[in-house]
mmCIF file of C-alpha atoms in Angstrom:
data_model
loop_
_atom_site.group_PDB
_atom_site.id
_atom_site.type_symbol
_atom_site.label_atom_id
_atom_site.label_comp_id
_atom_site.label_asym_id
_atom_site.label_seq_id
_atom_site.Cartn_x
_atom_site.Cartn_y
_atom_site.Cartn_z
ATOM 1 C CA MET A 1 -19.877 16.071 -23.677
ATOM 2 C CA LYS A 2 -18.612 19.760 -24.003
ATOM 3 C CA VAL A 3 -18.707 21.509 -20.714
ATOM 4 C CA SER A 4 -17.617 25.296 -20.696
ATOM 5 C CA SER A 5 -18.647 26.628 -17.208
ATOM 6 C CA PRO A 6 -16.406 26.416 -14.481
ATOM 7 C CA ILE A 7 -19.374 25.553 -12.177
ATOM 8 C CA TYR A 8 -18.789 22.246 -13.360
ATOM 9 C CA PHE A 9 -15.285 21.983 -12.258
ATOM 10 C CA SER A 10 -16.194 23.494 -8.644
ATOM 11 C CA ILE A 11 -18.853 20.701 -8.110
ATOM 12 C CA ALA A 12 -16.798 18.164 -9.557
ATOM 13 C CA SER A 13 -13.733 19.471 -7.021
ATOM 14 C CA ILE A 14 -16.712 19.276 -4.096
ATOM 15 C CA ALA A 15 -17.242 15.607 -5.052
ATOM 16 C CA LEU A 16 -13.794 14.445 -4.790
ATOM 17 C CA CYS A 17 -13.294 16.404 -1.412
ATOM 18 C CA ILE A 18 -16.117 14.293 0.059
ATOM 19 C CA VAL A 19 -14.913 10.797 -0.904
ATOM 20 C CA PRO A 20 -14.113 8.824 2.492
ATOM 21 C CA THR A 21 -10.431 8.652 2.801
ATOM 22 C CA VAL A 22 -10.401 4.975 3.670
ATOM 23 C CA SER A 23 -12.230 2.865 1.152
ATOM 24 C CA GLY A 24 -10.377 -0.247 -0.035
ATOM 25 C CA GLN A 25 -12.343 -3.555 -1.686
ATOM 26 C CA ARG A 26 -15.844 -3.293 -2.013
ATOM 27 C CA LEU A 27 -18.489 -5.533 -0.353
ATOM 28 C CA PRO A 28 -19.370 -8.274 -0.407
ATOM 29 C CA LEU A 29 -15.822 -9.863 0.183
ATOM 30 C CA ALA A 30 -15.123 -12.938 -1.440
ATOM 31 C CA PRO A 31 -15.707 -16.210 1.002
ATOM 32 C CA GLY A 32 -12.637 -16.797 3.136
ATOM 33 C CA VAL A 33 -11.764 -12.698 2.867
ATOM 34 C CA THR A 34 -11.793 -11.160 6.179
ATOM 35 C CA LYS A 35 -10.849 -7.080 6.894
ATOM 36 C CA VAL A 36 -8.500 -7.275 9.856
ATOM 37 C CA CYS A 37 -7.642 -3.479 10.179
ATOM 38 C CA ALA A 38 -6.278 -0.498 7.955
ATOM 39 C CA ILE A 39 -3.553 2.009 8.332
ATOM 40 C CA SER A 40 -3.466 5.335 7.420
ATOM 41 C CA PHE A 41 -0.851 7.468 5.427
ATOM 42 C CA SER A 42 -2.290 10.658 6.315
ATOM 43 C CA ARG A 43 0.064 12.844 8.448
ATOM 44 C CA ASP A 44 3.416 13.344 6.536
ATOM 45 C CA ALA A 45 2.951 15.056 3.789
ATOM 46 C CA LYS A 46 6.741 15.026 2.630
ATOM 47 C CA ARG A 47 6.517 11.172 2.808
ATOM 48 C CA PRO A 48 3.513 10.067 1.980
ATOM 49 C CA ALA A 49 4.371 6.532 1.773
ATOM 50 C CA ARG A 50 6.326 6.131 4.938
ATOM 51 C CA VAL A 51 4.585 3.713 7.559
ATOM 52 C CA GLU A 52 3.102 6.081 10.279
ATOM 53 C CA ASP A 53 4.093 5.225 13.785
ATOM 54 C CA SER A 54 0.036 5.363 14.517
ATOM 55 C CA ALA A 55 0.235 1.780 12.365
ATOM 56 C CA LEU A 56 2.078 0.005 15.207
ATOM 57 C CA ALA A 57 -1.426 -1.645 16.584
ATOM 58 C CA CYS A 58 -2.406 -2.764 13.234
ATOM 59 C CA LEU A 59 0.793 -4.229 12.108
ATOM 60 C CA GLN A 60 1.233 -6.142 15.171
ATOM 61 C CA GLU A 61 -2.169 -7.639 14.886
ATOM 62 C CA ALA A 62 -1.694 -8.895 11.218
ATOM 63 C CA ALA A 63 1.514 -10.278 12.073
ATOM 64 C CA ASP A 64 0.233 -12.243 15.284
ATOM 65 C CA LEU A 65 -2.643 -13.570 12.619
ATOM 66 C CA LEU A 66 -0.108 -14.804 10.766
ATOM 67 C CA LYS A 67 1.843 -16.662 13.176
ATOM 68 C CA ARG A 68 -1.147 -17.954 14.663
ATOM 69 C CA SER A 69 -3.100 -19.230 11.534
ATOM 70 C CA PRO A 70 -0.929 -20.927 9.367
ATOM 71 C CA ASP A 71 -3.685 -21.330 6.735
ATOM 72 C CA ILE A 72 -4.299 -17.983 6.114
ATOM 73 C CA LYS A 73 -2.488 -15.352 3.913
ATOM 74 C CA LEU A 74 -2.514 -11.390 4.110
ATOM 75 C CA VAL A 75 -3.286 -9.249 1.307
ATOM 76 C CA LEU A 76 -2.575 -5.388 1.713
ATOM 77 C CA VAL A 77 -4.236 -2.978 -0.445
ATOM 78 C CA GLY A 78 -2.934 0.529 -1.049
ATOM 79 C CA THR A 79 -4.862 3.240 -1.783
ATOM 80 C CA SER A 80 -4.026 7.064 -2.910
ATOM 81 C CA HIS A 81 -5.996 10.356 -3.203
ATOM 82 C CA PRO A 82 -5.198 12.755 -5.910
ATOM 83 C CA LEU A 83 -6.307 15.717 -3.706
ATOM 84 C CA TYR A 84 -4.786 14.740 -0.377
ATOM 85 C CA ASP A 85 -1.727 13.467 -1.951
ATOM 86 C CA HIS A 86 -1.365 16.455 -4.304
ATOM 87 C CA ALA A 87 -1.363 14.804 -7.834
ATOM 88 C CA GLU A 88 -1.140 18.102 -9.262
ATOM 89 C CA GLN A 89 2.498 18.542 -7.856
ATOM 90 C CA ASP A 90 3.911 16.382 -10.490
ATOM 91 C CA HIS A 91 6.679 14.540 -8.140
ATOM 92 C CA GLY A 92 8.731 12.339 -9.606
ATOM 93 C CA MET A 93 7.814 13.302 -13.618
ATOM 94 C CA GLU A 94 11.870 14.438 -13.980
ATOM 95 C CA ARG A 95 13.308 11.058 -12.458
ATOM 96 C CA GLU A 96 14.023 8.146 -14.225
ATOM 97 C CA GLY A 97 15.118 5.486 -11.233
ATOM 98 C CA GLU A 98 13.436 4.666 -8.065
ATOM 99 C CA ASP A 99 13.405 7.712 -5.084
ATOM 100 C CA MET A 100 14.486 5.495 -1.862
ATOM 101 C CA THR A 101 14.250 8.811 0.388
ATOM 102 C CA GLY A 102 10.382 8.703 -0.538
ATOM 103 C CA THR A 103 9.845 12.338 -0.729
ATOM 104 C CA ASP A 104 9.586 12.359 -4.724
ATOM 105 C CA ILE A 105 7.107 9.496 -5.376
ATOM 106 C CA ARG A 106 5.202 9.732 -8.721
ATOM 107 C CA PHE A 107 1.350 9.714 -7.805
ATOM 108 C CA SER A 108 0.864 7.126 -9.715
ATOM 109 C CA ASP A 109 3.111 5.076 -7.674
ATOM 110 C CA VAL A 110 1.874 6.137 -4.336
ATOM 111 C CA ALA A 111 -0.423 3.438 -3.408
ATOM 112 C CA ALA A 112 1.910 0.728 -4.359
ATOM 113 C CA TYR A 113 4.848 2.284 -2.054
ATOM 114 C CA ARG A 114 2.101 2.296 0.419
ATOM 115 C CA ALA A 115 1.582 -1.691 0.192
ATOM 116 C CA ILE A 116 4.844 -2.458 -0.237
ATOM 117 C CA ASN A 117 6.464 -0.313 2.386
ATOM 118 C CA THR A 118 4.079 -1.821 4.636
ATOM 119 C CA LYS A 119 4.961 -5.738 3.962
ATOM 120 C CA ASN A 120 8.634 -4.575 4.419
ATOM 121 C CA TYR A 121 7.667 -3.292 7.725
ATOM 122 C CA ILE A 122 6.006 -6.233 8.871
ATOM 123 C CA THR A 123 8.456 -8.701 7.362
ATOM 124 C CA HIS A 124 11.512 -7.275 8.697
ATOM 125 C CA TRP A 125 10.623 -6.102 12.233
ATOM 126 C CA LEU A 126 7.431 -8.094 12.843
ATOM 127 C CA SER A 127 9.397 -11.305 11.054
ATOM 128 C CA ALA A 128 5.908 -12.128 8.632
ATOM 129 C CA ASP A 129 6.912 -14.771 6.397
ATOM 130 C CA PRO A 130 7.215 -12.429 2.882
ATOM 131 C CA ALA A 131 5.557 -15.346 0.905
ATOM 132 C CA ARG A 132 2.551 -14.997 2.495
ATOM 133 C CA VAL A 133 2.332 -11.258 2.272
ATOM 134 C CA ILE A 134 0.598 -10.097 -0.798
ATOM 135 C CA PRO A 135 0.867 -6.239 -1.898
ATOM 136 C CA THR A 136 -1.465 -4.901 -4.113
ATOM 137 C CA THR A 137 -3.414 -1.317 -5.157
ATOM 138 C CA ASP A 138 -6.957 -0.809 -5.667
ATOM 139 C CA GLU A 139 -7.110 1.648 -8.580
ATOM 140 C CA TYR A 140 -10.954 2.307 -7.886
ATOM 141 C CA ALA A 141 -10.801 3.436 -4.210
ATOM 142 C CA LEU A 142 -9.879 6.985 -2.994
ATOM 143 C CA GLY A 143 -7.711 6.924 0.365
ATOM 144 C CA GLN A 144 -4.560 7.264 2.391
ATOM 145 C CA SER A 145 -4.513 3.911 3.541
ATOM 146 C CA VAL A 146 -3.438 0.124 3.255
ATOM 147 C CA ILE A 147 -5.993 -2.062 4.105
ATOM 148 C CA PHE A 148 -5.380 -5.701 5.276
ATOM 149 C CA TYR A 149 -7.161 -8.712 4.632
ATOM 150 C CA THR A 150 -6.825 -12.126 5.375
ATOM 151 C CA VAL A 151 -7.394 -14.700 2.515
ATOM 152 C CA PRO A 152 -6.858 -18.318 2.013
ATOM 153 C CA THR A 153 -3.506 -19.935 1.691
ATOM 154 C CA ASP A 154 -3.626 -20.588 -1.829
ATOM 155 C CA ALA A 155 -3.766 -16.845 -2.685
ATOM 156 C CA ASN A 156 -0.833 -15.995 -4.745
ATOM 157 C CA PHE A 157 0.340 -12.852 -7.226
ATOM 158 C CA SER A 158 -2.282 -14.139 -10.126
ATOM 159 C CA ARG A 159 -5.135 -15.136 -7.606
ATOM 160 C CA ASN A 160 -5.360 -12.981 -4.436
ATOM 161 C CA TYR A 161 -9.040 -13.061 -3.990
ATOM 162 C CA THR A 162 -9.747 -9.440 -3.681
ATOM 163 C CA ASN A 163 -9.654 -8.465 -7.375
ATOM 164 C CA THR A 164 -6.938 -5.860 -6.745
ATOM 165 C CA THR A 165 -4.078 -5.500 -8.599
ATOM 166 C CA PRO A 166 -0.741 -6.965 -7.320
ATOM 167 C CA ILE A 167 2.548 -5.116 -7.354
ATOM 168 C CA ASN A 168 5.811 -6.323 -9.115
ATOM 169 C CA GLU A 169 8.322 -6.243 -6.048
ATOM 170 C CA SER A 170 12.136 -5.788 -6.814
ATOM 171 C CA THR A 171 12.472 -9.224 -4.428
ATOM 172 C CA CYS A 172 10.018 -11.708 -5.528
ATOM 173 C CA THR A 173 8.500 -13.609 -2.886
ATOM 174 C CA VAL A 174 5.004 -13.901 -4.087
ATOM 175 C CA LYS A 175 4.625 -16.819 -6.979
ATOM 176 C CA PRO A 176 4.553 -16.690 -9.922
ATOM 177 C CA CYS A 177 6.919 -14.098 -10.028
ATOM 178 C CA PRO A 178 6.291 -11.247 -12.398
ATOM 179 C CA ASN A 179 7.912 -11.108 -16.006
ATOM 180 C CA SER A 180 12.151 -9.841 -15.591
ATOM 181 C CA ILE A 181 11.275 -7.015 -18.047
ATOM 182 C CA GLU A 182 8.359 -5.379 -16.271
ATOM 183 C CA ASP A 183 9.027 -2.350 -13.764
ATOM 184 C CA VAL A 184 9.498 -3.226 -10.190
ATOM 185 C CA LEU A 185 9.255 -1.373 -6.669
ATOM 186 C CA THR A 186 11.696 -1.515 -4.038
ATOM 187 C CA PRO A 187 10.325 -0.553 -0.547
ATOM 188 C CA GLN A 188 11.672 2.306 1.190
ATOM 189 C CA PRO A 189 13.023 1.388 4.862
ATOM 190 C CA ARG A 190 12.562 2.851 8.158
ATOM 191 C CA SER A 191 13.279 2.628 11.700
ATOM 192 C CA ARG A 192 11.465 0.501 13.714
ATOM 193 C CA ILE A 193 8.652 2.069 15.435
ATOM 194 C CA GLY A 194 9.139 3.219 18.993
ATOM 195 C CA SER A 195 12.782 1.734 19.068
ATOM 196 C CA GLY A 196 14.630 5.191 19.049
ATOM 197 C CA ASN A 197 16.799 3.027 16.475
ATOM 198 C CA PHE A 198 17.599 4.952 13.265
ATOM 199 C CA ALA A 199 19.219 1.995 11.921
ATOM 200 C CA THR A 200 17.142 1.320 8.422
ATOM 201 C CA ALA A 201 15.809 -2.111 7.581
ATOM 202 C CA SER A 202 17.522 -2.184 4.373
ATOM 203 C CA SER A 203 21.154 -1.585 6.032
ATOM 204 C CA LYS A 204 20.487 -4.587 8.988
ATOM 205 C CA ARG A 205 19.846 -6.980 6.050
#
């Protein structure tokens, strides 16, 4: 279809703006899947995938659920938004390796980094079992969030019960592991929320 009127682009932009910023997995959820909570990534424009201080209550709730219930796993669903996450700025396009500062993330990786950074926080600081936390993205959802779901304990990299896309982590903890020639992502560590200690998770390993 040929479109030449600028009105079309204005309407499209308005439609994009009014999409809810926390979307995630559409209903109905699969049997055995329950939404726990969601955390926002809307406040730090310079580090769009950094876990925010406001996330602590949800993070703690999810970690406690894992400890209390050995028959579940967690699926983390990362989302991003081309408008609010400034896809037009083309961050990271001149870079070949990963940016561990979190300030030069390609828009195409923002949702994935949000999910793996969230996993890194709850596994390192809140002692969640990394084999029971599956980071994923939902490319059909627009948002600036990571949404937490509990899923049955047989969930894995290939079958996570949410129909979301699993992320290839640099350290494989969720089996089966990805092919070694595939691209992987490394979490960008942060300090413990409220600790006043600026040592990062990676430096303490």
